[in-house]
PDB file of C-alpha atoms and ligand atoms in Angstrom:
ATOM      1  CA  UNK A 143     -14.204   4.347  -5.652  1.00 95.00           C
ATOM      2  CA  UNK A 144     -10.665   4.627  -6.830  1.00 97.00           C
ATOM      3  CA  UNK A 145      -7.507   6.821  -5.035  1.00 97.00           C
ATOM      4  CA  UNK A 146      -4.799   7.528  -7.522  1.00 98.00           C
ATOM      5  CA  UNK A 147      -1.217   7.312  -6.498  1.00 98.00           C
ATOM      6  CA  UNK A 148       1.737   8.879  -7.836  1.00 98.00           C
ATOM      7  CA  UNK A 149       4.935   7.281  -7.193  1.00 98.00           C
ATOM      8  CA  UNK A 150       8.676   9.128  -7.732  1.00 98.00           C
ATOM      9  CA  UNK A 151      10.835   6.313  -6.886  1.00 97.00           C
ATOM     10  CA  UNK A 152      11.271   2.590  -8.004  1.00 98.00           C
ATOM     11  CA  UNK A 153      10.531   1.599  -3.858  1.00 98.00           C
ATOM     12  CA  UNK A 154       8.450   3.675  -1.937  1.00 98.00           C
ATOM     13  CA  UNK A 155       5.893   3.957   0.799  1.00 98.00           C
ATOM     14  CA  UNK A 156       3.349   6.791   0.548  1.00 98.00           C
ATOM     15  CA  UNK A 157       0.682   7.262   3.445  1.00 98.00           C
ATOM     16  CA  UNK A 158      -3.066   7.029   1.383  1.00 98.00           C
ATOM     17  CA  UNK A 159      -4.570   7.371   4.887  1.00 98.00           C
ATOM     18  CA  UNK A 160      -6.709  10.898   4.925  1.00 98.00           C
ATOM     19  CA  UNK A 161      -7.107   9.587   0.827  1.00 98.00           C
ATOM     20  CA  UNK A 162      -8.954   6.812   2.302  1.00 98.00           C
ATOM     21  CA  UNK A 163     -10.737   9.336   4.828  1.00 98.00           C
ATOM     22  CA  UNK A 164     -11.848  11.454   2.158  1.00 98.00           C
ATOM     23  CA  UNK A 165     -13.378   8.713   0.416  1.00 97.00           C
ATOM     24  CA  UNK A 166     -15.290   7.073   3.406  1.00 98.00           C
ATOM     25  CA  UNK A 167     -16.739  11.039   3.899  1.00 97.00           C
ATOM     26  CA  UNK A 168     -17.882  10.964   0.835  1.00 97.00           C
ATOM     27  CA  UNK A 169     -19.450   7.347   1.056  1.00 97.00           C
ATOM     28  CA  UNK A 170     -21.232   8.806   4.202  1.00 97.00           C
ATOM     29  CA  UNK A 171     -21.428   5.081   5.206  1.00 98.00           C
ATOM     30  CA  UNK A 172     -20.575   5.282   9.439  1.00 98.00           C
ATOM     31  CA  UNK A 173     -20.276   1.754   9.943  1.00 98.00           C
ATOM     32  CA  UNK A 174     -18.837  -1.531   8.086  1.00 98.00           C
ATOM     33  CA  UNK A 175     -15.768  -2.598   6.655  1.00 98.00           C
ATOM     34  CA  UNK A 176     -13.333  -0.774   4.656  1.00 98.00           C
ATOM     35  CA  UNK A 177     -11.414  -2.526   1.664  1.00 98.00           C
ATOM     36  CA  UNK A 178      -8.246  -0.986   0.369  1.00 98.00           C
ATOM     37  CA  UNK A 179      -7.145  -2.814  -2.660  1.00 98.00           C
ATOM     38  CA  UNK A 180      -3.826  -2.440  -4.823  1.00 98.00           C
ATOM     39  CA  UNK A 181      -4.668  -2.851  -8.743  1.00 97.00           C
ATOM     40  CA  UNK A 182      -1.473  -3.818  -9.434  1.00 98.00           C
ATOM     41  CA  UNK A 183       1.484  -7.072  -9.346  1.00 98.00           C
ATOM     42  CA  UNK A 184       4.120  -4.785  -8.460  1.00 98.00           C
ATOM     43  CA  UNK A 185       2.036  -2.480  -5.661  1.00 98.00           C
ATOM     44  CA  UNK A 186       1.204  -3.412  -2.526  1.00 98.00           C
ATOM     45  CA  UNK A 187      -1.057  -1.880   0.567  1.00 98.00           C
ATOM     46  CA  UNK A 188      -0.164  -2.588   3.953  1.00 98.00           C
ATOM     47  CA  UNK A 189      -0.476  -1.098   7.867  1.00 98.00           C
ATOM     48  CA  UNK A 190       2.711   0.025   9.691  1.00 98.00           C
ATOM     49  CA  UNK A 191       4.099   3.069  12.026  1.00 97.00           C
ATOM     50  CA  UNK A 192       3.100   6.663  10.475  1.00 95.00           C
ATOM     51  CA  UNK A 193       4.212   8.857  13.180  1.00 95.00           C
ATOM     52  CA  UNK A 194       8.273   8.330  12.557  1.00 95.00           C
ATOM     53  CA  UNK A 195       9.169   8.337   8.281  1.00 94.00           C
ATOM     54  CA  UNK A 196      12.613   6.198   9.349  1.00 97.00           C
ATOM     55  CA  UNK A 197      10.471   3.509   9.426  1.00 97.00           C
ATOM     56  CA  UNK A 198       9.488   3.358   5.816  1.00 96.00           C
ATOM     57  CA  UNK A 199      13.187   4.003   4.867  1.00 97.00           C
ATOM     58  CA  UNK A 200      14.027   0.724   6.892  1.00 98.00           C
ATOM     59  CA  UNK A 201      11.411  -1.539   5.861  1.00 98.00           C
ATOM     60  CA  UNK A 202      11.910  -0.502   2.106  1.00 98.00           C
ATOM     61  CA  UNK A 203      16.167  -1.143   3.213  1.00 98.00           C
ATOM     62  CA  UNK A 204      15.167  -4.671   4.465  1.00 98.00           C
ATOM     63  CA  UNK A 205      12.860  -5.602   2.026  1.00 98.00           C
ATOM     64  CA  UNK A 206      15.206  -4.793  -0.640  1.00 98.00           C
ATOM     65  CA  UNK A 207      18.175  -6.257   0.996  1.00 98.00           C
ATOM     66  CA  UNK A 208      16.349  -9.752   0.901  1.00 98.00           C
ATOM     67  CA  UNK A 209      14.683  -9.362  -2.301  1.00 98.00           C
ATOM     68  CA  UNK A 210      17.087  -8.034  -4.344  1.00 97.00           C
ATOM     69  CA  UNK A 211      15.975  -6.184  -8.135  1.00 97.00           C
ATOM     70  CA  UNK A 212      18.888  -8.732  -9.579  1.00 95.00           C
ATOM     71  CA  UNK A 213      18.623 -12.259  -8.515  1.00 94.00           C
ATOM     72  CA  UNK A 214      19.281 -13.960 -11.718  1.00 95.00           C
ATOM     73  CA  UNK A 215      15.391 -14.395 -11.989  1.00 96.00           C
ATOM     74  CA  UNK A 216      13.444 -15.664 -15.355  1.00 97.00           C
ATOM     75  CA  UNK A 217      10.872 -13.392 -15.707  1.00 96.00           C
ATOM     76  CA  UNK A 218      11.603 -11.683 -18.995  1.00 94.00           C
ATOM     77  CA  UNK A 219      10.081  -7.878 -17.834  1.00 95.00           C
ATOM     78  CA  UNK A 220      12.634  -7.729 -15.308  1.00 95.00           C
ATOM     79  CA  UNK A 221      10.789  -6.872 -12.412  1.00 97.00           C
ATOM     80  CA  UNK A 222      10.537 -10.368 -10.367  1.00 98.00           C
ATOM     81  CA  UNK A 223      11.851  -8.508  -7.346  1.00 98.00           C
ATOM     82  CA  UNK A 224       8.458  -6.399  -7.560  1.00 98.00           C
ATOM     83  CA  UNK A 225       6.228  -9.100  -8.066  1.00 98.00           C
ATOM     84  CA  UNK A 226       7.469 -11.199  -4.909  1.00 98.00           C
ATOM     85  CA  UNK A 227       7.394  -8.163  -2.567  1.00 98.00           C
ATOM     86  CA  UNK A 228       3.666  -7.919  -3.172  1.00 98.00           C
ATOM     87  CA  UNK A 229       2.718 -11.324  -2.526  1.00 98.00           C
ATOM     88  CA  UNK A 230       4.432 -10.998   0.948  1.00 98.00           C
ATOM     89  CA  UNK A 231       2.875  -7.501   1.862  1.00 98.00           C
ATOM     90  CA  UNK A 232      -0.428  -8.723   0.449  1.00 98.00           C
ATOM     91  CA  UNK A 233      -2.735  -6.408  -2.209  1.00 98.00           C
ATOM     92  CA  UNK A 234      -4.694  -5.039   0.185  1.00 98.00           C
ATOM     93  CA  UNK A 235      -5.999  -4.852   3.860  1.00 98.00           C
ATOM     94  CA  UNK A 236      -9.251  -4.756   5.520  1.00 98.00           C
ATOM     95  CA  UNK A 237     -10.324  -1.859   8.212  1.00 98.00           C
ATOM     96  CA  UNK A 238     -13.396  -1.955  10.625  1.00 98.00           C
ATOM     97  CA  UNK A 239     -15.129   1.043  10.844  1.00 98.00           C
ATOM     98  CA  UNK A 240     -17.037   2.588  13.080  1.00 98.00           C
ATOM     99  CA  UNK A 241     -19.090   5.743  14.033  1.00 98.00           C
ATOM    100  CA  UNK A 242     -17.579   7.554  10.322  1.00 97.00           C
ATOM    101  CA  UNK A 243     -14.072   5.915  11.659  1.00 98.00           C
ATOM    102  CA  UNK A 244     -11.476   3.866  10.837  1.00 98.00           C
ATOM    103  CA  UNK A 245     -10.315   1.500  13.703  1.00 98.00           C
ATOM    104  CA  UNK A 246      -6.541   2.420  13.519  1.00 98.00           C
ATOM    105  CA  UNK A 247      -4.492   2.403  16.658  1.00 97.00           C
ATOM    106  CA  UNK A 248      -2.681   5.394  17.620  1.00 97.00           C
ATOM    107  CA  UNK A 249       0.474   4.462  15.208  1.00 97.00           C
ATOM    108  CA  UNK A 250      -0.954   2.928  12.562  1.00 98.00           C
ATOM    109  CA  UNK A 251      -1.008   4.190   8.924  1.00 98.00           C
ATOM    110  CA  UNK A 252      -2.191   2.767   5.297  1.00 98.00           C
ATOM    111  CA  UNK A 253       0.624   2.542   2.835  1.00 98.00           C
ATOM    112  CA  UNK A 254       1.354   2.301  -0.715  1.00 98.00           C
ATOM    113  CA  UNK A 255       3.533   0.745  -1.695  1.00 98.00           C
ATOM    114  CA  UNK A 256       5.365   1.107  -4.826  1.00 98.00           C
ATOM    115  CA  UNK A 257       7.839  -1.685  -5.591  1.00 98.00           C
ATOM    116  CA  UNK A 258       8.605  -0.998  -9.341  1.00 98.00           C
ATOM    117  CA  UNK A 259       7.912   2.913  -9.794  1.00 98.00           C
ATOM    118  CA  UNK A 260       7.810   5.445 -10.620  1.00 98.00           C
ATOM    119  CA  UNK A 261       4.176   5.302 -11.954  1.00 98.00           C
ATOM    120  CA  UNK A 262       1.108   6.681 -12.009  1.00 98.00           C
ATOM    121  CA  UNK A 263      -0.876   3.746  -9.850  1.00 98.00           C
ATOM    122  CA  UNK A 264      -4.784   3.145  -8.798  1.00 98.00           C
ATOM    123  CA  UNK A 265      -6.144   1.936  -5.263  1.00 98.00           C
ATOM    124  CA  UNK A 266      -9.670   0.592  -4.937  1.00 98.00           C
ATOM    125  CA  UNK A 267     -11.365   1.594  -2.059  1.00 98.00           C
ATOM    126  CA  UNK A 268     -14.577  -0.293  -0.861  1.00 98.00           C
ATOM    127  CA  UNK A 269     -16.733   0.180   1.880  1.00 98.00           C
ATOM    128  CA  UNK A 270     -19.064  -2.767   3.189  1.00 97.00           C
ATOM    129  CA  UNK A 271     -21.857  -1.248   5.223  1.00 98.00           C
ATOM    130  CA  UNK A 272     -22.987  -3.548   7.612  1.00 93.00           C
TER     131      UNK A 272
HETATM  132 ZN1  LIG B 743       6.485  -8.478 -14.418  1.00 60.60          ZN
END
């Protein structure tokens, strides 16, 4: 199944995790693995703190401090910046569950996240049975 994502900024992070609780509800599969996957070159998923927001605002500082959106780069589109922040977060991530549950530790969250936004952007989520 697919969780749609709408972005308001050209960087951002945006929690999907009760999006990806809703859809493993309405799977009604308890136990397995669960596959988030970003459809996109410029959007990536990845696991990080949830409980404090400053940490998004200084991993998206960081990550745009080395990567800047203007680095004399060849790509005609203009968005090379985008395209090598995903392929360092990585398209997606991979999350046992079990008993109807992901197997998050107390801090952890699933992000979004949007490196050339704003857009409207699509998340695939599968869930393995096993
Ligand atoms: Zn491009």
């Amino acid at each position: 199944m697919q969780i749609s994502v709408k972005t308001d900024n050209r960087t951002q992070m945006i929690d999907i995790t009760s999006q990806v609780r809703q859809a493993i509800d309405e799977s009604g599969i308890k136990d397995g693995l669960v596959h988030i996957y970003s459809m996109h070159t410029t959007a990536a998923i990845t696991i990080n703190e949830n409980a404090d927001p400053t940490v998004e605002i200084d991993m998206l500082k960081t990550i745009n401090k080395v990567i800047p959106f203007d680095d004399h780069f060849k790509h005609m589109e203009g968005n090379s910046a985008a395209h090598i922040k995903v392929s360092l977060f990585g398209p997606s991530e991979l999350i046992p569950l079990e008993k109807g549950s992901m197997v998050l530790g107390t801090w952890q969250g699933i992000f979004f996240c949007e490196f050339d936004g704003p857009r409207t952007r699509r998340v695939n989520v599968k869930i393995i049975p096993d």
